[in-house]
Each structure stands twice: as structure tokens, then as C-alpha cells.
Amino acid sequence: KHFQLFQNVNHNVKLHSDYQNFEKTINIIQSQLPESLQVSQMNSNLCTLYSQAADIFDHFEGFIEILAQKSFGCQSHSIKFKDIYRSLEQISVRSKEGEWNPEVILDILSATLQFENITQILVAIELLVGTSKNIKTGHKFAVAEMEELVIKKAINKFDIEKENFGWGDFRIYICFPNSEIKDFICEIQFTLTSMVNIQNSFDTFQIWKRARSIREILYKYENDQQKNYDIYLKDFGIVLHKKADHEI
């Protein structure tokens, strides 16, 4: 049921009068990021990455509070550390074959800002980009209190909600070149309060969170047909029994 409700919200988002302007701004941002660049943390030790996240937390929190205040339409904002077990799951799935690559985790420190509509999200994004060192959109809403940042990656998940069970948001990955840990990447999510309300209303969403790693492993397997079936499953410590043409 929550999947259908998420899709309804996404459908209404795309009917909004400012959605085309939102897409245009996102496309401009993405066009200025190197396509071939594999974005990753500069440190490959997971414990060190969490230590760096703790060190930069106050810095990041201060920036997010100013962004939320200056965005005006922000209804709520929060900052969190990524659950360590979730990090381990994603490293297992995303690492190169035979390797262990913690640097692929870009959301160890993440902020979520909630808005009522896509127009408010657009204003917040333009404000954020206005302070960036490497992206130019033609808008300049930067304020003196917000420090310079570097944008590393941007993803419009309002466009790929089917891959996220209906959930939609915009995610941007940044670092602060003038901070003590200038290369540490943080994530900022811009989403709608209506999305969050749906998410919090169903126990099934919590069940999905517990099972999503299995889905991710199967998805990776389906896109890696050259790898031996039994060896692949053993890599992740999961046993699936094959019956006829179906994997269970």
C-alpha cells in the first residue's frame, strides 16, 4: 500500500508547475560534474571514516541549520550517522570483486531536509549551489553565513522512484574545502513531508528496510551473469536453492 501512496506523491510532484524548473536545475548541476569520475571517500578505512564523520559533525550541523533557516520553506531537518551494519551491507554489495571498499559509502554523515512542495526544494537547492565552488547555475542566492563547498555528486530520485519502492527525493553529496577534513563527503537529502509521513505510517516499510540487502544482492547477481552462481552466493554468505528456472 505504501508503494502506491509514494507513487501518488511522485505523480503529483511531476505535475507541479515548478517541476520542469527543478529538473532543469538538476540537469545543469549534473552536466557540470565529470561523468567518468567515480566519486568516493578519500579514506578507505571504515573506522577512520566514522571518526572523521564525528569530527566534522558540528561543522556539518551548523551548515545545515543555516541552510534550513535561509530556505524558509524547510519544515524539518535532521542529521544522522549511518547505521554501521547498513554500511557493512552496502560495502559487501558495492565493492569490486575480491576487494573491500569502504570508500564507496558517501552517506556515513547525512542530513534530511523536509519541504511542503517542489518549489521550496528548488529554492533550497539554488541556495546551496550558490555557495558551491564548482557548479554554476545562473542563480546566485548565496548568503554570507554559508561557507563555500564542493559538490561531488547529485541524484534525482524523484525520477527513479520505482527502484526505491516509490520513495522520491533529491540527494546531493558535498565536502567543505575550507574545513579541517576537507575531503570528507557528506550527503544532503531534500524530500517532501508527505513522503516522510507515508514512510512513518506503515510497519511494512520497516520490514522492507530489514530485507533490502537481500534484494540488493539479487539485483547485483542479475547484472553480473558472468560470475559463477555458487561462488557468487558464497561471497555473501547467503544460500539460495535453485529450483527449475527460479531462484528461491
PDB file of C-alpha atoms in Angstrom:
ATOM      1  CA  LYS A   1       0.000   0.000   0.000  1.00  0.00           C
ATOM      2  CA  HIS A   2       2.762   2.462   0.883  1.00  0.00           C
ATOM      3  CA  PHE A   3       4.321   1.892  -2.557  1.00  0.00           C
ATOM      4  CA  GLN A   4       1.127   3.141  -4.221  1.00  0.00           C
ATOM      5  CA  LEU A   5       0.955   6.136  -1.894  1.00  0.00           C
ATOM      6  CA  PHE A   6       4.580   7.010  -2.651  1.00  0.00           C
ATOM      7  CA  GLN A   7       3.821   6.799  -6.371  1.00  0.00           C
ATOM      8  CA  ASN A   8       0.825   9.098  -5.955  1.00  0.00           C
ATOM      9  CA  VAL A   9       3.053  11.696  -4.295  1.00  0.00           C
ATOM     10  CA  ASN A  10       5.640  11.376  -7.071  1.00  0.00           C
ATOM     11  CA  HIS A  11       2.931  11.727  -9.701  1.00  0.00           C
ATOM     12  CA  ASN A  12       1.727  14.966  -8.102  1.00  0.00           C
ATOM     13  CA  VAL A  13       5.295  16.238  -7.818  1.00  0.00           C
ATOM     14  CA  LYS A  14       5.786  15.892 -11.563  1.00  0.00           C
ATOM     15  CA  LEU A  15       2.544  17.739 -12.235  1.00  0.00           C
ATOM     16  CA  HIS A  16       3.714  20.689 -10.146  1.00  0.00           C
ATOM     17  CA  SER A  17       4.256  23.883 -12.112  1.00  0.00           C
ATOM     18  CA  ASP A  18       7.877  24.150 -10.914  1.00  0.00           C
ATOM     19  CA  TYR A  19       8.937  20.564 -11.606  1.00  0.00           C
ATOM     20  CA  GLN A  20      10.363  21.423 -15.034  1.00  0.00           C
ATOM     21  CA  ASN A  21      12.414  24.219 -13.462  1.00  0.00           C
ATOM     22  CA  PHE A  22      13.546  21.756 -10.808  1.00  0.00           C
ATOM     23  CA  GLU A  23      14.628  19.235 -13.468  1.00  0.00           C
ATOM     24  CA  LYS A  24      16.397  21.945 -15.445  1.00  0.00           C
ATOM     25  CA  THR A  25      18.420  22.999 -12.404  1.00  0.00           C
ATOM     26  CA  ILE A  26      19.314  19.382 -11.590  1.00  0.00           C
ATOM     27  CA  ASN A  27      20.404  18.773 -15.181  1.00  0.00           C
ATOM     28  CA  ILE A  28      22.639  21.840 -15.069  1.00  0.00           C
ATOM     29  CA  ILE A  29      24.247  20.612 -11.845  1.00  0.00           C
ATOM     30  CA  GLN A  30      24.793  17.107 -13.185  1.00  0.00           C
ATOM     31  CA  SER A  31      26.162  18.355 -16.505  1.00  0.00           C
ATOM     32  CA  GLN A  32      28.986  20.140 -14.676  1.00  0.00           C
ATOM     33  CA  LEU A  33      30.085  17.037 -12.773  1.00  0.00           C
ATOM     34  CA  PRO A  34      32.616  14.756 -14.510  1.00  0.00           C
ATOM     35  CA  GLU A  35      30.738  11.766 -15.935  1.00  0.00           C
ATOM     36  CA  SER A  36      33.682   9.417 -15.672  1.00  0.00           C
ATOM     37  CA  LEU A  37      34.529  10.309 -12.092  1.00  0.00           C
ATOM     38  CA  GLN A  38      33.893   7.516  -9.606  1.00  0.00           C
ATOM     39  CA  VAL A  39      33.019   9.504  -6.505  1.00  0.00           C
ATOM     40  CA  SER A  40      34.380   8.017  -3.302  1.00  0.00           C
ATOM     41  CA  GLN A  41      35.693   8.963   0.112  1.00  0.00           C
ATOM     42  CA  MET A  42      39.425   9.656   0.230  1.00  0.00           C
ATOM     43  CA  ASN A  43      39.960   7.255   3.132  1.00  0.00           C
ATOM     44  CA  SER A  44      39.455   3.504   2.745  1.00  0.00           C
ATOM     45  CA  ASN A  45      39.280   2.579   6.441  1.00  0.00           C
ATOM     46  CA  LEU A  46      35.695   2.330   7.737  1.00  0.00           C
ATOM     47  CA  CYS A  47      36.606   3.119  11.351  1.00  0.00           C
ATOM     48  CA  THR A  48      38.532   6.192  10.236  1.00  0.00           C
ATOM     49  CA  LEU A  49      35.582   7.342   8.135  1.00  0.00           C
ATOM     50  CA  TYR A  50      33.254   7.180  11.141  1.00  0.00           C
ATOM     51  CA  SER A  51      35.847   9.038  13.207  1.00  0.00           C
ATOM     52  CA  GLN A  52      36.040  11.739  10.533  1.00  0.00           C
ATOM     53  CA  ALA A  53      32.244  11.938  10.469  1.00  0.00           C
ATOM     54  CA  ALA A  54      32.229  12.534  14.222  1.00  0.00           C
ATOM     55  CA  ASP A  55      34.942  15.193  13.882  1.00  0.00           C
ATOM     56  CA  ILE A  56      33.053  17.121  11.190  1.00  0.00           C
ATOM     57  CA  PHE A  57      29.582  16.631  12.714  1.00  0.00           C
ATOM     58  CA  ASP A  58      29.359  20.045  14.426  1.00  0.00           C
ATOM     59  CA  HIS A  59      30.649  21.764  11.294  1.00  0.00           C
ATOM     60  CA  PHE A  60      28.084  19.988   9.110  1.00  0.00           C
ATOM     61  CA  GLU A  61      25.280  20.575  11.610  1.00  0.00           C
ATOM     62  CA  GLY A  62      25.970  24.314  11.660  1.00  0.00           C
ATOM     63  CA  PHE A  63      25.877  24.458   7.874  1.00  0.00           C
ATOM     64  CA  ILE A  64      22.583  22.512   7.708  1.00  0.00           C
ATOM     65  CA  GLU A  65      20.950  24.738  10.317  1.00  0.00           C
ATOM     66  CA  ILE A  66      21.806  27.849   8.295  1.00  0.00           C
ATOM     67  CA  LEU A  67      20.613  26.204   5.067  1.00  0.00           C
ATOM     68  CA  ALA A  68      17.319  25.227   6.727  1.00  0.00           C
ATOM     69  CA  GLN A  69      16.807  28.735   8.102  1.00  0.00           C
ATOM     70  CA  LYS A  70      17.620  30.509   4.856  1.00  0.00           C
ATOM     71  CA  SER A  71      15.469  28.135   2.800  1.00  0.00           C
ATOM     72  CA  PHE A  72      12.362  29.442   4.621  1.00  0.00           C
ATOM     73  CA  GLY A  73      10.202  26.556   3.396  1.00  0.00           C
ATOM     74  CA  CYS A  74      12.083  23.884   5.346  1.00  0.00           C
ATOM     75  CA  GLN A  75       9.622  22.257   7.753  1.00  0.00           C
ATOM     76  CA  SER A  76      12.054  19.930   9.476  1.00  0.00           C
ATOM     77  CA  HIS A  77      15.681  18.894   9.328  1.00  0.00           C
ATOM     78  CA  SER A  78      17.737  16.148  10.937  1.00  0.00           C
ATOM     79  CA  ILE A  79      21.289  14.804  10.854  1.00  0.00           C
ATOM     80  CA  LYS A  80      22.336  11.209  11.496  1.00  0.00           C
ATOM     81  CA  PHE A  81      25.205   8.772  11.291  1.00  0.00           C
ATOM     82  CA  LYS A  82      24.666   5.773   9.031  1.00  0.00           C
ATOM     83  CA  ASP A  83      23.972   2.543  10.877  1.00  0.00           C
ATOM     84  CA  ILE A  84      27.234   0.574  10.898  1.00  0.00           C
ATOM     85  CA  TYR A  85      25.532  -2.671   9.884  1.00  0.00           C
ATOM     86  CA  ARG A  86      23.946  -0.958   6.888  1.00  0.00           C
ATOM     87  CA  SER A  87      27.391   0.325   5.886  1.00  0.00           C
ATOM     88  CA  LEU A  88      28.763  -3.215   6.022  1.00  0.00           C
ATOM     89  CA  GLU A  89      25.886  -4.462   3.847  1.00  0.00           C
ATOM     90  CA  GLN A  90      26.476  -1.802   1.219  1.00  0.00           C
ATOM     91  CA  ILE A  91      30.248  -2.300   1.181  1.00  0.00           C
ATOM     92  CA  SER A  92      29.680  -6.006   0.518  1.00  0.00           C
ATOM     93  CA  VAL A  93      27.417  -5.258  -2.426  1.00  0.00           C
ATOM     94  CA  ARG A  94      29.256  -2.288  -3.919  1.00  0.00           C
ATOM     95  CA  SER A  95      32.890  -3.335  -3.555  1.00  0.00           C
ATOM     96  CA  LYS A  96      34.857  -4.547  -6.542  1.00  0.00           C
ATOM     97  CA  GLU A  97      35.204  -8.307  -6.898  1.00  0.00           C
ATOM     98  CA  GLY A  98      37.644  -9.677  -4.354  1.00  0.00           C
ATOM     99  CA  GLU A  99      38.042  -6.294  -2.633  1.00  0.00           C
ATOM    100  CA  TRP A 100      36.693  -4.469   0.425  1.00  0.00           C
ATOM    101  CA  ASN A 101      35.987  -0.818  -0.426  1.00  0.00           C
ATOM    102  CA  PRO A 102      34.550   1.267   2.464  1.00  0.00           C
ATOM    103  CA  GLU A 103      35.277   4.424   0.462  1.00  0.00           C
ATOM    104  CA  VAL A 104      32.124   3.769  -1.612  1.00  0.00           C
ATOM    105  CA  ILE A 105      29.937   4.828   1.338  1.00  0.00           C
ATOM    106  CA  LEU A 106      29.123   8.501   0.839  1.00  0.00           C
ATOM    107  CA  ASP A 107      26.334   8.890   3.417  1.00  0.00           C
ATOM    108  CA  ILE A 108      28.052   7.999   6.694  1.00  0.00           C
ATOM    109  CA  LEU A 109      27.028  11.506   7.753  1.00  0.00           C
ATOM    110  CA  SER A 110      23.697  12.531   6.266  1.00  0.00           C
ATOM    111  CA  ALA A 111      21.155  15.323   6.646  1.00  0.00           C
ATOM    112  CA  THR A 112      17.494  15.264   5.617  1.00  0.00           C
ATOM    113  CA  LEU A 113      15.509  18.439   4.934  1.00  0.00           C
ATOM    114  CA  GLN A 114      11.728  18.216   4.546  1.00  0.00           C
ATOM    115  CA  PHE A 115       9.628  20.586   2.473  1.00  0.00           C
ATOM    116  CA  GLU A 116       5.977  21.024   1.575  1.00  0.00           C
ATOM    117  CA  ASN A 117       6.450  21.198  -2.192  1.00  0.00           C
ATOM    118  CA  ILE A 118       8.973  21.055  -5.027  1.00  0.00           C
ATOM    119  CA  THR A 119       9.202  24.866  -5.304  1.00  0.00           C
ATOM    120  CA  GLN A 120      10.595  25.057  -1.768  1.00  0.00           C
ATOM    121  CA  ILE A 121      13.087  22.279  -2.549  1.00  0.00           C
ATOM    122  CA  LEU A 122      14.180  24.141  -5.685  1.00  0.00           C
ATOM    123  CA  VAL A 123      14.853  27.341  -3.712  1.00  0.00           C
ATOM    124  CA  ALA A 124      16.896  25.388  -1.154  1.00  0.00           C
ATOM    125  CA  ILE A 125      18.950  23.696  -3.889  1.00  0.00           C
ATOM    126  CA  GLU A 126      19.626  27.027  -5.610  1.00  0.00           C
ATOM    127  CA  LEU A 127      20.715  28.470  -2.281  1.00  0.00           C
ATOM    128  CA  LEU A 128      23.043  25.511  -1.715  1.00  0.00           C
ATOM    129  CA  VAL A 129      24.513  25.640  -5.231  1.00  0.00           C
ATOM    130  CA  GLY A 130      25.018  29.385  -4.880  1.00  0.00           C
ATOM    131  CA  THR A 131      27.701  28.622  -2.270  1.00  0.00           C
ATOM    132  CA  SER A 132      29.433  25.944  -4.350  1.00  0.00           C
ATOM    133  CA  LYS A 133      32.927  26.333  -5.719  1.00  0.00           C
ATOM    134  CA  ASN A 134      32.490  24.132  -8.789  1.00  0.00           C
ATOM    135  CA  ILE A 135      28.873  24.462 -10.013  1.00  0.00           C
ATOM    136  CA  LYS A 136      27.243  27.463 -11.701  1.00  0.00           C
ATOM    137  CA  THR A 137      23.509  27.511 -12.482  1.00  0.00           C
ATOM    138  CA  GLY A 138      22.952  31.174 -13.217  1.00  0.00           C
ATOM    139  CA  HIS A 139      21.333  31.653  -9.810  1.00  0.00           C
ATOM    140  CA  LYS A 140      23.195  33.345  -7.011  1.00  0.00           C
ATOM    141  CA  PHE A 141      21.380  33.106  -3.696  1.00  0.00           C
ATOM    142  CA  ALA A 142      24.466  32.609  -1.547  1.00  0.00           C
ATOM    143  CA  VAL A 143      24.476  34.324   1.843  1.00  0.00           C
ATOM    144  CA  ALA A 144      27.467  35.420   3.864  1.00  0.00           C
ATOM    145  CA  GLU A 145      26.834  32.926   6.686  1.00  0.00           C
ATOM    146  CA  MET A 146      27.110  29.903   4.374  1.00  0.00           C
ATOM    147  CA  GLU A 147      30.629  28.739   3.618  1.00  0.00           C
ATOM    148  CA  GLU A 148      31.972  27.586   0.301  1.00  0.00           C
ATOM    149  CA  LEU A 149      31.514  23.930  -0.594  1.00  0.00           C
ATOM    150  CA  VAL A 150      32.303  21.498  -3.396  1.00  0.00           C
ATOM    151  CA  ILE A 151      29.550  19.381  -4.956  1.00  0.00           C
ATOM    152  CA  LYS A 152      30.700  15.853  -5.759  1.00  0.00           C
ATOM    153  CA  LYS A 153      27.530  14.111  -6.938  1.00  0.00           C
ATOM    154  CA  ALA A 154      23.788  14.706  -7.406  1.00  0.00           C
ATOM    155  CA  ILE A 155      20.941  12.198  -7.810  1.00  0.00           C
ATOM    156  CA  ASN A 156      17.292  12.952  -8.585  1.00  0.00           C
ATOM    157  CA  LYS A 157      15.423  10.026  -7.021  1.00  0.00           C
ATOM    158  CA  PHE A 158      12.058  11.555  -7.868  1.00  0.00           C
ATOM    159  CA  ASP A 159      12.884  10.204 -11.342  1.00  0.00           C
ATOM    160  CA  ILE A 160      13.826   6.664 -10.268  1.00  0.00           C
ATOM    161  CA  GLU A 161      11.225   6.013  -7.598  1.00  0.00           C
ATOM    162  CA  LYS A 162      10.480   2.509  -8.929  1.00  0.00           C
ATOM    163  CA  GLU A 163      13.945   1.425  -7.855  1.00  0.00           C
ATOM    164  CA  ASN A 164      13.237   2.755  -4.354  1.00  0.00           C
ATOM    165  CA  PHE A 165       9.778   1.216  -3.819  1.00  0.00           C
ATOM    166  CA  GLY A 166       8.153   4.521  -4.684  1.00  0.00           C
ATOM    167  CA  TRP A 167      10.287   6.777  -2.481  1.00  0.00           C
ATOM    168  CA  GLY A 168      11.464  10.027  -4.061  1.00  0.00           C
ATOM    169  CA  ASP A 169      13.994  12.666  -3.045  1.00  0.00           C
ATOM    170  CA  PHE A 170      16.937  14.677  -4.330  1.00  0.00           C
ATOM    171  CA  ARG A 171      20.370  13.825  -2.939  1.00  0.00           C
ATOM    172  CA  ILE A 172      23.498  15.884  -3.192  1.00  0.00           C
ATOM    173  CA  TYR A 173      26.969  14.973  -1.950  1.00  0.00           C
ATOM    174  CA  ILE A 174      29.299  17.702  -0.769  1.00  0.00           C
ATOM    175  CA  CYS A 175      32.544  18.394   1.030  1.00  0.00           C
ATOM    176  CA  PHE A 176      33.908  21.529   2.693  1.00  0.00           C
ATOM    177  CA  PRO A 177      37.297  22.540   1.188  1.00  0.00           C
ATOM    178  CA  ASN A 178      37.979  25.032   3.984  1.00  0.00           C
ATOM    179  CA  SER A 179      37.315  22.637   6.859  1.00  0.00           C
ATOM    180  CA  GLU A 180      39.856  20.519   8.747  1.00  0.00           C
ATOM    181  CA  ILE A 181      38.628  17.400   6.924  1.00  0.00           C
ATOM    182  CA  LYS A 182      38.253  18.991   3.513  1.00  0.00           C
ATOM    183  CA  ASP A 183      37.803  15.760   1.529  1.00  0.00           C
ATOM    184  CA  PHE A 184      35.159  14.054   3.669  1.00  0.00           C
ATOM    185  CA  ILE A 185      31.897  13.663   1.726  1.00  0.00           C
ATOM    186  CA  CYS A 186      28.520  14.286   3.384  1.00  0.00           C
ATOM    187  CA  GLU A 187      25.048  13.659   1.996  1.00  0.00           C
ATOM    188  CA  ILE A 188      22.084  16.054   1.985  1.00  0.00           C
ATOM    189  CA  GLN A 189      18.614  14.713   1.134  1.00  0.00           C
ATOM    190  CA  PHE A 190      15.801  17.051   0.089  1.00  0.00           C
ATOM    191  CA  THR A 191      12.419  15.374   0.367  1.00  0.00           C
ATOM    192  CA  LEU A 192       8.725  16.078   0.943  1.00  0.00           C
ATOM    193  CA  THR A 193       6.965  15.913   4.284  1.00  0.00           C
ATOM    194  CA  SER A 194       4.230  13.874   2.609  1.00  0.00           C
ATOM    195  CA  MET A 195       6.824  11.220   1.733  1.00  0.00           C
ATOM    196  CA  VAL A 196       8.083  11.052   5.303  1.00  0.00           C
ATOM    197  CA  ASN A 197       4.549  10.837   6.714  1.00  0.00           C
ATOM    198  CA  ILE A 198       3.819   7.815   4.497  1.00  0.00           C
ATOM    199  CA  GLN A 199       7.097   6.197   5.486  1.00  0.00           C
ATOM    200  CA  ASN A 200       6.305   6.584   9.179  1.00  0.00           C
ATOM    201  CA  SER A 201       2.756   5.252   8.855  1.00  0.00           C
ATOM    202  CA  PHE A 202       3.446   1.661   7.810  1.00  0.00           C
ATOM    203  CA  ASP A 203       5.182  -1.188   9.613  1.00  0.00           C
ATOM    204  CA  THR A 204       5.784  -2.776   6.210  1.00  0.00           C
ATOM    205  CA  PHE A 205       8.375  -0.103   5.464  1.00  0.00           C
ATOM    206  CA  GLN A 206      10.410  -1.251   8.463  1.00  0.00           C
ATOM    207  CA  ILE A 207      10.162  -4.842   7.211  1.00  0.00           C
ATOM    208  CA  TRP A 208      11.441  -3.708   3.821  1.00  0.00           C
ATOM    209  CA  LYS A 209      14.426  -1.998   5.477  1.00  0.00           C
ATOM    210  CA  ARG A 210      15.402  -5.286   7.107  1.00  0.00           C
ATOM    211  CA  ALA A 211      15.123  -7.238   3.854  1.00  0.00           C
ATOM    212  CA  ARG A 212      16.552  -4.734   1.363  1.00  0.00           C
ATOM    213  CA  SER A 213      20.099  -6.108   1.495  1.00  0.00           C
ATOM    214  CA  ILE A 214      18.863  -9.426   0.066  1.00  0.00           C
ATOM    215  CA  ARG A 215      17.181  -7.523  -2.758  1.00  0.00           C
ATOM    216  CA  GLU A 216      20.406  -5.612  -3.455  1.00  0.00           C
ATOM    217  CA  ILE A 217      22.439  -8.816  -3.620  1.00  0.00           C
ATOM    218  CA  LEU A 218      19.982 -10.409  -6.027  1.00  0.00           C
ATOM    219  CA  TYR A 219      19.960  -7.256  -8.143  1.00  0.00           C
ATOM    220  CA  LYS A 220      23.744  -7.337  -8.376  1.00  0.00           C
ATOM    221  CA  TYR A 221      23.650 -11.019  -9.321  1.00  0.00           C
ATOM    222  CA  GLU A 222      21.148 -10.381 -12.108  1.00  0.00           C
ATOM    223  CA  ASN A 223      23.507  -7.774 -13.547  1.00  0.00           C
ATOM    224  CA  ASP A 224      26.557 -10.000 -13.305  1.00  0.00           C
ATOM    225  CA  GLN A 225      25.690 -13.071 -15.319  1.00  0.00           C
ATOM    226  CA  GLN A 226      29.330 -13.971 -15.997  1.00  0.00           C
ATOM    227  CA  LYS A 227      30.008 -14.897 -12.416  1.00  0.00           C
ATOM    228  CA  ASN A 228      29.567 -18.438 -11.174  1.00  0.00           C
ATOM    229  CA  TYR A 229      26.267 -18.822  -9.319  1.00  0.00           C
ATOM    230  CA  ASP A 230      27.503 -20.873  -6.355  1.00  0.00           C
ATOM    231  CA  ILE A 231      30.683 -18.835  -5.859  1.00  0.00           C
ATOM    232  CA  TYR A 232      28.734 -15.595  -6.016  1.00  0.00           C
ATOM    233  CA  LEU A 233      26.347 -16.639  -3.266  1.00  0.00           C
ATOM    234  CA  LYS A 234      29.177 -17.888  -1.074  1.00  0.00           C
ATOM    235  CA  ASP A 235      30.849 -14.485  -1.395  1.00  0.00           C
ATOM    236  CA  PHE A 236      27.964 -13.019   0.598  1.00  0.00           C
ATOM    237  CA  GLY A 237      27.386 -15.931   2.952  1.00  0.00           C
ATOM    238  CA  ILE A 238      23.862 -16.488   1.625  1.00  0.00           C
ATOM    239  CA  VAL A 239      22.493 -19.793   0.392  1.00  0.00           C
ATOM    240  CA  LEU A 240      19.750 -19.791  -2.238  1.00  0.00           C
ATOM    241  CA  HIS A 241      18.427 -23.049  -3.653  1.00  0.00           C
ATOM    242  CA  LYS A 242      17.751 -23.197  -7.369  1.00  0.00           C
ATOM    243  CA  LYS A 243      14.586 -24.999  -8.433  1.00  0.00           C
ATOM    244  CA  ALA A 244      13.941 -25.318 -12.158  1.00  0.00           C
ATOM    245  CA  ASP A 245      14.287 -21.776 -13.569  1.00  0.00           C
ATOM    246  CA  HIS A 246      13.549 -19.998 -10.307  1.00  0.00           C
ATOM    247  CA  GLU A 247      15.902 -18.891  -7.551  1.00  0.00           C
ATOM    248  CA  ILE A 248      14.477 -19.015  -4.050  1.00  0.00           C
TER     249      ILE A 248
END
